[in-house]
Amino acid sequence: MLLKKLSVLALLLPLVALPALAQNSTPLQLSLGFARQDGVVNGSTSGSYSLSTIAKFDREKNPCLGYSSSSADHVVNLTQGFPKLTFQVNSRGKDTTLLIKTPDGQVLCGDDTGNKKDASISTTNLPPGKYEVWVGSMEPNKRWGYSLTMSEK
């Protein structure tokens, strides 16, 4: 009986060790002056991975909150530096969070925007490179559809 359980575990272990793919497995490519529709991706929140595991606070001392999957939901490649970029979640009022890992490993975190529950992050002086984006929910395992809009505003 023990041998049978170990055999099943040995078969499942490689599946557990594989990293999950981002929701949008094709990285989004953005250059200065991109068209509005090129800066929109859709997804849904999910997971019980605490985003505070990546960082408790971001570089601006904002807390990193919420739950998502352990791998980024979206990858955004900036082909050149951006003077300003805003990431805005629209989940129709659900309580979402954002975490962005920059090419140099710094972290940006966002929660409520003004009096709205949807998260956003506005930042300046972004160098070119790969940005990993997690869209989370304040409660674990909540599945809410959203659109994530990036704009140069």
Short mmCIF file of N, CA and C in Angstrom, two decimals:
data_model
loop_
_atom_site.label_atom_id
_atom_site.label_comp_id
_atom_site.label_asym_id
_atom_site.label_seq_id
_atom_site.Cartn_x
_atom_site.Cartn_y
_atom_site.Cartn_z
N MET A 1 0.83 -1.20 0.00
CA MET A 1 0.00 0.00 0.00
C MET A 1 0.87 1.26 0.00
N LEU A 2 1.90 1.28 0.84
CA LEU A 2 2.81 2.42 0.89
C LEU A 2 3.51 2.62 -0.44
N LEU A 3 3.92 1.54 -1.09
CA LEU A 3 4.58 1.62 -2.38
C LEU A 3 3.66 2.23 -3.42
N LYS A 4 2.38 1.89 -3.38
CA LYS A 4 1.41 2.42 -4.33
C LYS A 4 1.25 3.93 -4.13
N LYS A 5 1.17 4.38 -2.86
CA LYS A 5 1.04 5.80 -2.57
C LYS A 5 2.28 6.57 -3.02
N LEU A 6 3.45 5.99 -2.79
CA LEU A 6 4.69 6.65 -3.22
C LEU A 6 4.76 6.73 -4.73
N SER A 7 4.28 5.71 -5.43
CA SER A 7 4.28 5.72 -6.90
C SER A 7 3.38 6.83 -7.43
N VAL A 8 2.21 6.99 -6.84
CA VAL A 8 1.28 8.06 -7.24
C VAL A 8 1.91 9.41 -6.96
N LEU A 9 2.53 9.58 -5.80
CA LEU A 9 3.19 10.83 -5.45
C LEU A 9 4.31 11.14 -6.43
N ALA A 10 5.09 10.14 -6.81
CA ALA A 10 6.19 10.33 -7.76
C ALA A 10 5.66 10.77 -9.12
N LEU A 11 4.49 10.29 -9.51
CA LEU A 11 3.91 10.70 -10.78
C LEU A 11 3.38 12.13 -10.73
N LEU A 12 2.84 12.54 -9.58
CA LEU A 12 2.25 13.87 -9.46
C LEU A 12 3.27 14.96 -9.16
N LEU A 13 4.38 14.63 -8.55
CA LEU A 13 5.38 15.61 -8.15
C LEU A 13 5.85 16.50 -9.30
N PRO A 14 6.17 15.96 -10.47
CA PRO A 14 6.59 16.85 -11.56
C PRO A 14 5.51 17.83 -11.96
N LEU A 15 4.23 17.46 -11.85
CA LEU A 15 3.14 18.36 -12.20
C LEU A 15 3.04 19.51 -11.21
N VAL A 16 3.28 19.23 -9.94
CA VAL A 16 3.21 20.26 -8.91
C VAL A 16 4.37 21.24 -9.07
N ALA A 17 5.52 20.76 -9.47
CA ALA A 17 6.71 21.60 -9.56
C ALA A 17 6.71 22.53 -10.76
N LEU A 18 5.85 22.27 -11.76
CA LEU A 18 5.85 23.12 -12.94
C LEU A 18 5.24 24.47 -12.62
N PRO A 19 5.86 25.57 -13.05
CA PRO A 19 5.26 26.88 -12.78
C PRO A 19 4.04 27.09 -13.66
N ALA A 20 3.06 27.80 -13.12
CA ALA A 20 1.87 28.13 -13.90
C ALA A 20 2.22 29.19 -14.93
N LEU A 21 1.57 29.13 -16.08
CA LEU A 21 1.79 30.13 -17.12
C LEU A 21 0.95 31.36 -16.83
N ALA A 22 1.43 32.50 -17.25
CA ALA A 22 0.66 33.72 -17.09
C ALA A 22 -0.63 33.60 -17.90
N GLN A 23 -1.70 34.30 -17.44
CA GLN A 23 -2.98 34.25 -18.14
C GLN A 23 -2.81 34.63 -19.60
N ASN A 24 -2.08 35.68 -19.80
CA ASN A 24 -1.84 36.14 -21.16
C ASN A 24 -0.43 35.69 -21.50
N SER A 25 -0.31 34.46 -22.03
CA SER A 25 1.02 33.88 -22.22
C SER A 25 1.85 34.61 -23.28
N THR A 26 1.23 35.43 -24.12
CA THR A 26 1.98 36.22 -25.07
C THR A 26 2.27 37.58 -24.44
N PRO A 27 3.53 37.91 -24.24
CA PRO A 27 3.84 39.21 -23.62
C PRO A 27 3.29 40.37 -24.47
N LEU A 28 2.81 41.37 -23.79
CA LEU A 28 2.31 42.58 -24.43
C LEU A 28 3.51 43.48 -24.73
N GLN A 29 3.64 43.94 -25.96
CA GLN A 29 4.75 44.81 -26.37
C GLN A 29 4.23 46.25 -26.47
N LEU A 30 4.83 47.18 -25.72
CA LEU A 30 4.40 48.57 -25.76
C LEU A 30 5.57 49.49 -26.09
N SER A 31 5.31 50.42 -27.00
CA SER A 31 6.26 51.48 -27.35
C SER A 31 5.58 52.82 -27.11
N LEU A 32 6.37 53.87 -26.96
CA LEU A 32 5.80 55.20 -26.75
C LEU A 32 4.79 55.51 -27.84
N GLY A 33 3.67 56.12 -27.43
CA GLY A 33 2.63 56.48 -28.39
C GLY A 33 1.74 55.32 -28.80
N PHE A 34 1.73 54.22 -28.04
CA PHE A 34 0.93 53.06 -28.41
C PHE A 34 -0.56 53.41 -28.46
N ALA A 35 -1.29 52.70 -29.34
CA ALA A 35 -2.73 52.90 -29.48
C ALA A 35 -3.43 52.41 -28.22
N ARG A 36 -4.51 53.07 -27.84
CA ARG A 36 -5.23 52.72 -26.61
C ARG A 36 -5.56 51.24 -26.54
N GLN A 37 -6.08 50.66 -27.63
CA GLN A 37 -6.49 49.25 -27.61
C GLN A 37 -5.30 48.31 -27.43
N ASP A 38 -4.10 48.75 -27.75
CA ASP A 38 -2.92 47.90 -27.58
C ASP A 38 -2.49 47.80 -26.12
N GLY A 39 -3.04 48.65 -25.27
CA GLY A 39 -2.69 48.65 -23.86
C GLY A 39 -3.75 48.04 -22.96
N VAL A 40 -4.61 47.17 -23.52
CA VAL A 40 -5.67 46.55 -22.74
C VAL A 40 -5.55 45.03 -22.81
N VAL A 41 -5.57 44.39 -21.64
CA VAL A 41 -5.60 42.93 -21.56
C VAL A 41 -6.71 42.54 -20.59
N ASN A 42 -7.26 41.35 -20.78
CA ASN A 42 -8.33 40.85 -19.92
C ASN A 42 -7.85 39.63 -19.16
N GLY A 43 -8.49 39.39 -18.04
CA GLY A 43 -8.16 38.21 -17.24
C GLY A 43 -9.16 38.03 -16.14
N SER A 44 -8.84 37.16 -15.22
CA SER A 44 -9.68 36.99 -14.04
C SER A 44 -8.78 36.70 -12.84
N THR A 45 -9.19 37.24 -11.70
CA THR A 45 -8.44 37.01 -10.48
C THR A 45 -8.63 35.56 -10.06
N SER A 46 -7.63 35.01 -9.42
CA SER A 46 -7.74 33.65 -8.88
C SER A 46 -6.52 33.37 -8.03
N GLY A 47 -6.65 32.41 -7.17
CA GLY A 47 -5.50 31.95 -6.40
C GLY A 47 -5.54 32.32 -4.94
N SER A 48 -4.68 31.63 -4.20
CA SER A 48 -4.58 31.86 -2.75
C SER A 48 -3.15 32.23 -2.35
N TYR A 49 -2.32 32.58 -3.35
CA TYR A 49 -0.94 32.98 -3.10
C TYR A 49 -0.93 34.42 -2.62
N SER A 50 -0.44 34.65 -1.41
CA SER A 50 -0.40 36.01 -0.86
C SER A 50 0.66 36.83 -1.58
N LEU A 51 0.25 37.94 -2.18
CA LEU A 51 1.20 38.79 -2.90
C LEU A 51 2.22 39.42 -1.96
N SER A 52 1.93 39.47 -0.67
CA SER A 52 2.92 39.98 0.29
C SER A 52 4.11 39.04 0.43
N THR A 53 3.99 37.82 -0.12
CA THR A 53 5.12 36.90 -0.15
C THR A 53 6.20 37.43 -1.08
N ILE A 54 5.79 38.11 -2.17
CA ILE A 54 6.75 38.70 -3.11
C ILE A 54 7.43 39.89 -2.45
N ALA A 55 6.64 40.74 -1.81
CA ALA A 55 7.17 41.90 -1.07
C ALA A 55 6.10 42.38 -0.11
N LYS A 56 6.51 42.72 1.09
CA LYS A 56 5.54 43.25 2.07
C LYS A 56 5.18 44.69 1.72
N PHE A 57 6.19 45.45 1.22
CA PHE A 57 5.99 46.84 0.83
C PHE A 57 6.73 47.08 -0.48
N ASP A 58 6.24 48.04 -1.26
CA ASP A 58 6.93 48.37 -2.50
C ASP A 58 7.98 49.45 -2.26
N ARG A 59 8.61 49.92 -3.33
CA ARG A 59 9.70 50.89 -3.19
C ARG A 59 9.23 52.24 -2.65
N GLU A 60 7.91 52.50 -2.71
CA GLU A 60 7.34 53.74 -2.17
C GLU A 60 6.74 53.54 -0.78
N LYS A 61 6.97 52.36 -0.20
CA LYS A 61 6.47 51.98 1.14
C LYS A 61 4.96 51.71 1.16
N ASN A 62 4.35 51.46 -0.02
CA ASN A 62 2.95 51.04 -0.08
C ASN A 62 2.89 49.56 0.26
N PRO A 63 1.87 49.13 1.02
CA PRO A 63 1.77 47.70 1.33
C PRO A 63 1.38 46.90 0.09
N CYS A 64 1.91 45.69 -0.03
CA CYS A 64 1.56 44.78 -1.12
C CYS A 64 0.51 43.83 -0.57
N LEU A 65 -0.70 43.94 -1.09
CA LEU A 65 -1.85 43.23 -0.55
C LEU A 65 -2.46 42.30 -1.59
N GLY A 66 -3.31 41.40 -1.12
CA GLY A 66 -4.14 40.60 -2.01
C GLY A 66 -3.60 39.21 -2.27
N TYR A 67 -4.40 38.48 -3.06
CA TYR A 67 -4.11 37.09 -3.40
C TYR A 67 -4.25 36.88 -4.89
N SER A 68 -3.37 36.07 -5.43
CA SER A 68 -3.37 35.75 -6.85
C SER A 68 -2.72 34.39 -7.02
N SER A 69 -2.28 34.09 -8.23
CA SER A 69 -1.49 32.87 -8.43
C SER A 69 -0.03 33.23 -8.18
N SER A 70 0.81 32.22 -8.05
CA SER A 70 2.22 32.49 -7.76
C SER A 70 2.98 33.02 -8.97
N SER A 71 2.46 32.83 -10.17
CA SER A 71 3.10 33.38 -11.36
C SER A 71 2.33 34.60 -11.84
N ALA A 72 3.01 35.48 -12.54
CA ALA A 72 2.39 36.72 -13.01
C ALA A 72 1.20 36.43 -13.92
N ASP A 73 0.19 37.29 -13.82
CA ASP A 73 -0.98 37.18 -14.69
C ASP A 73 -0.67 37.69 -16.09
N HIS A 74 0.19 38.69 -16.19
CA HIS A 74 0.51 39.31 -17.47
C HIS A 74 1.97 39.72 -17.49
N VAL A 75 2.55 39.71 -18.69
CA VAL A 75 3.90 40.20 -18.89
C VAL A 75 3.81 41.34 -19.90
N VAL A 76 4.41 42.47 -19.55
CA VAL A 76 4.42 43.65 -20.42
C VAL A 76 5.87 43.98 -20.72
N ASN A 77 6.22 44.00 -22.00
CA ASN A 77 7.57 44.39 -22.42
C ASN A 77 7.52 45.82 -22.93
N LEU A 78 8.24 46.71 -22.25
CA LEU A 78 8.38 48.08 -22.73
C LEU A 78 9.60 48.11 -23.64
N THR A 79 9.39 48.48 -24.89
CA THR A 79 10.48 48.46 -25.86
C THR A 79 11.40 49.66 -25.72
N GLN A 80 10.97 50.64 -24.95
CA GLN A 80 11.78 51.83 -24.69
C GLN A 80 11.34 52.39 -23.34
N GLY A 81 12.09 53.35 -22.83
CA GLY A 81 11.73 53.96 -21.58
C GLY A 81 10.45 54.78 -21.69
N PHE A 82 9.66 54.82 -20.64
CA PHE A 82 8.42 55.59 -20.61
C PHE A 82 8.53 56.65 -19.52
N PRO A 83 8.23 57.91 -19.83
CA PRO A 83 8.26 58.94 -18.79
C PRO A 83 7.17 58.73 -17.74
N LYS A 84 6.01 58.19 -18.18
CA LYS A 84 4.91 57.93 -17.24
C LYS A 84 4.05 56.81 -17.80
N LEU A 85 3.54 55.94 -16.90
CA LEU A 85 2.65 54.87 -17.30
C LEU A 85 1.70 54.58 -16.14
N THR A 86 0.42 54.41 -16.47
CA THR A 86 -0.59 54.07 -15.49
C THR A 86 -1.17 52.70 -15.81
N PHE A 87 -1.29 51.86 -14.80
CA PHE A 87 -1.91 50.55 -14.88
C PHE A 87 -3.22 50.65 -14.10
N GLN A 88 -4.35 50.41 -14.75
CA GLN A 88 -5.66 50.56 -14.10
C GLN A 88 -6.49 49.30 -14.28
N VAL A 89 -6.97 48.74 -13.17
CA VAL A 89 -7.84 47.56 -13.20
C VAL A 89 -9.29 48.02 -13.24
N ASN A 90 -10.10 47.36 -14.07
CA ASN A 90 -11.54 47.57 -14.05
C ASN A 90 -12.20 46.21 -13.86
N SER A 91 -12.72 45.99 -12.66
CA SER A 91 -13.40 44.74 -12.35
C SER A 91 -14.86 44.99 -11.99
N ARG A 92 -15.36 46.15 -12.39
CA ARG A 92 -16.71 46.58 -12.07
C ARG A 92 -16.92 46.69 -10.56
N GLY A 93 -15.91 47.25 -9.90
CA GLY A 93 -16.04 47.58 -8.49
C GLY A 93 -15.64 46.51 -7.49
N LYS A 94 -15.07 45.41 -7.92
CA LYS A 94 -14.60 44.39 -6.98
C LYS A 94 -13.33 44.93 -6.30
N ASP A 95 -12.96 44.34 -5.19
CA ASP A 95 -11.82 44.83 -4.41
C ASP A 95 -10.52 44.17 -4.93
N THR A 96 -9.89 44.81 -5.91
CA THR A 96 -8.69 44.26 -6.55
C THR A 96 -7.42 44.93 -6.04
N THR A 97 -6.30 44.26 -6.30
CA THR A 97 -4.98 44.79 -5.97
C THR A 97 -4.07 44.59 -7.18
N LEU A 98 -2.95 45.28 -7.18
CA LEU A 98 -1.95 45.16 -8.26
C LEU A 98 -0.57 45.02 -7.65
N LEU A 99 0.26 44.21 -8.30
CA LEU A 99 1.68 44.14 -7.97
C LEU A 99 2.43 44.04 -9.28
N ILE A 100 3.42 44.90 -9.46
CA ILE A 100 4.24 44.91 -10.67
C ILE A 100 5.70 44.76 -10.28
N LYS A 101 6.36 43.79 -10.90
CA LYS A 101 7.80 43.60 -10.69
C LYS A 101 8.51 44.19 -11.90
N THR A 102 9.41 45.13 -11.67
CA THR A 102 10.12 45.83 -12.74
C THR A 102 11.31 45.00 -13.23
N PRO A 103 11.90 45.38 -14.37
CA PRO A 103 13.03 44.61 -14.89
C PRO A 103 14.21 44.49 -13.93
N ASP A 104 14.39 45.49 -13.06
CA ASP A 104 15.50 45.44 -12.11
C ASP A 104 15.11 44.83 -10.77
N GLY A 105 13.91 44.21 -10.70
CA GLY A 105 13.48 43.50 -9.50
C GLY A 105 12.76 44.33 -8.47
N GLN A 106 12.60 45.64 -8.72
CA GLN A 106 11.84 46.45 -7.77
C GLN A 106 10.37 46.09 -7.88
N VAL A 107 9.60 46.42 -6.86
CA VAL A 107 8.18 46.09 -6.81
C VAL A 107 7.36 47.36 -6.65
N LEU A 108 6.23 47.42 -7.37
CA LEU A 108 5.25 48.49 -7.25
C LEU A 108 3.93 47.84 -6.84
N CYS A 109 3.24 48.40 -5.86
CA CYS A 109 1.99 47.81 -5.40
C CYS A 109 0.89 48.87 -5.39
N GLY A 110 -0.33 48.44 -5.68
CA GLY A 110 -1.48 49.34 -5.68
C GLY A 110 -2.71 48.66 -5.16
N ASP A 111 -3.56 49.46 -4.55
CA ASP A 111 -4.83 48.96 -4.01
C ASP A 111 -5.92 49.91 -4.52
N ASP A 112 -6.79 50.35 -3.66
CA ASP A 112 -7.92 51.18 -4.07
C ASP A 112 -7.47 52.45 -4.77
N THR A 113 -8.28 52.89 -5.75
CA THR A 113 -8.01 54.13 -6.48
C THR A 113 -9.04 55.15 -6.03
N GLY A 114 -8.58 56.14 -5.26
CA GLY A 114 -9.52 57.13 -4.72
C GLY A 114 -10.55 56.43 -3.85
N ASN A 115 -11.84 56.62 -4.16
CA ASN A 115 -12.89 55.95 -3.39
C ASN A 115 -13.41 54.70 -4.11
N LYS A 116 -12.69 54.24 -5.13
CA LYS A 116 -13.08 53.03 -5.87
C LYS A 116 -12.25 51.84 -5.38
N LYS A 117 -12.82 50.65 -5.45
CA LYS A 117 -12.17 49.43 -4.98
C LYS A 117 -11.16 48.89 -5.99
N ASP A 118 -11.27 49.29 -7.27
CA ASP A 118 -10.32 48.80 -8.27
C ASP A 118 -8.95 49.42 -8.08
N ALA A 119 -7.93 48.61 -8.27
CA ALA A 119 -6.55 49.03 -8.03
C ALA A 119 -5.97 49.77 -9.24
N SER A 120 -4.99 50.61 -8.97
CA SER A 120 -4.23 51.26 -10.03
C SER A 120 -2.84 51.62 -9.51
N ILE A 121 -1.92 51.76 -10.47
CA ILE A 121 -0.57 52.22 -10.16
C ILE A 121 -0.18 53.20 -11.26
N SER A 122 0.24 54.40 -10.87
CA SER A 122 0.82 55.37 -11.80
C SER A 122 2.26 55.56 -11.38
N THR A 123 3.16 55.47 -12.34
CA THR A 123 4.57 55.61 -12.01
C THR A 123 5.30 56.32 -13.14
N THR A 124 6.49 56.82 -12.83
CA THR A 124 7.26 57.59 -13.81
C THR A 124 8.64 56.96 -14.02
N ASN A 125 9.27 57.38 -15.10
CA ASN A 125 10.64 56.99 -15.42
C ASN A 125 10.83 55.47 -15.46
N LEU A 126 10.03 54.81 -16.26
CA LEU A 126 10.14 53.36 -16.40
C LEU A 126 11.17 53.01 -17.46
N PRO A 127 12.18 52.22 -17.11
CA PRO A 127 13.16 51.81 -18.11
C PRO A 127 12.56 50.72 -19.01
N PRO A 128 13.15 50.52 -20.19
CA PRO A 128 12.67 49.44 -21.04
C PRO A 128 12.92 48.10 -20.38
N GLY A 129 12.12 47.10 -20.79
CA GLY A 129 12.32 45.75 -20.26
C GLY A 129 11.02 45.06 -19.93
N LYS A 130 11.16 43.94 -19.22
CA LYS A 130 10.05 43.04 -18.90
C LYS A 130 9.45 43.41 -17.54
N TYR A 131 8.13 43.64 -17.54
CA TYR A 131 7.38 43.94 -16.33
C TYR A 131 6.39 42.79 -16.10
N GLU A 132 6.46 42.19 -14.91
CA GLU A 132 5.53 41.13 -14.56
C GLU A 132 4.41 41.74 -13.72
N VAL A 133 3.15 41.41 -14.08
CA VAL A 133 1.99 42.05 -13.45
C VAL A 133 1.08 40.99 -12.84
N TRP A 134 0.77 41.16 -11.55
CA TRP A 134 -0.19 40.32 -10.85
C TRP A 134 -1.41 41.17 -10.56
N VAL A 135 -2.60 40.67 -10.88
CA VAL A 135 -3.86 41.31 -10.49
C VAL A 135 -4.48 40.40 -9.43
N GLY A 136 -4.65 40.93 -8.24
CA GLY A 136 -5.13 40.12 -7.13
C GLY A 136 -6.49 40.56 -6.63
N SER A 137 -7.02 39.77 -5.71
CA SER A 137 -8.25 40.11 -5.00
C SER A 137 -7.91 40.18 -3.51
N MET A 138 -8.69 40.94 -2.76
CA MET A 138 -8.41 41.08 -1.33
C MET A 138 -8.70 39.80 -0.56
N GLU A 139 -9.51 38.91 -1.12
CA GLU A 139 -9.81 37.64 -0.49
C GLU A 139 -9.26 36.51 -1.36
N PRO A 140 -8.72 35.45 -0.75
CA PRO A 140 -8.17 34.36 -1.55
C PRO A 140 -9.26 33.64 -2.36
N ASN A 141 -8.85 33.14 -3.52
CA ASN A 141 -9.67 32.31 -4.40
C ASN A 141 -10.92 32.98 -4.94
N LYS A 142 -10.95 34.29 -5.00
CA LYS A 142 -12.07 34.99 -5.64
C LYS A 142 -11.81 35.04 -7.13
N ARG A 143 -12.81 34.72 -7.93
CA ARG A 143 -12.66 34.71 -9.38
C ARG A 143 -13.51 35.84 -9.96
N TRP A 144 -12.84 36.94 -10.27
CA TRP A 144 -13.51 38.11 -10.81
C TRP A 144 -12.88 38.46 -12.15
N GLY A 145 -13.71 38.67 -13.16
CA GLY A 145 -13.21 39.12 -14.45
C GLY A 145 -12.77 40.57 -14.36
N TYR A 146 -11.75 40.92 -15.14
CA TYR A 146 -11.26 42.30 -15.16
C TYR A 146 -10.66 42.63 -16.51
N SER A 147 -10.51 43.92 -16.75
CA SER A 147 -9.64 44.40 -17.82
C SER A 147 -8.56 45.24 -17.16
N LEU A 148 -7.35 45.11 -17.66
CA LEU A 148 -6.22 45.89 -17.19
C LEU A 148 -5.82 46.82 -18.32
N THR A 149 -5.88 48.12 -18.05
CA THR A 149 -5.57 49.12 -19.08
C THR A 149 -4.29 49.84 -18.70
N MET A 150 -3.38 49.92 -19.66
CA MET A 150 -2.16 50.70 -19.50
C MET A 150 -2.29 51.95 -20.36
N SER A 151 -1.95 53.09 -19.79
CA SER A 151 -2.02 54.34 -20.55
C SER A 151 -0.84 55.23 -20.18
N GLU A 152 -0.53 56.15 -21.07
CA GLU A 152 0.60 57.06 -20.84
C GLU A 152 0.17 58.31 -20.07
N LYS A 153 -1.01 58.29 -19.49
CA LYS A 153 -1.51 59.42 -18.69
C LYS A 153 -0.94 59.40 -17.30
#
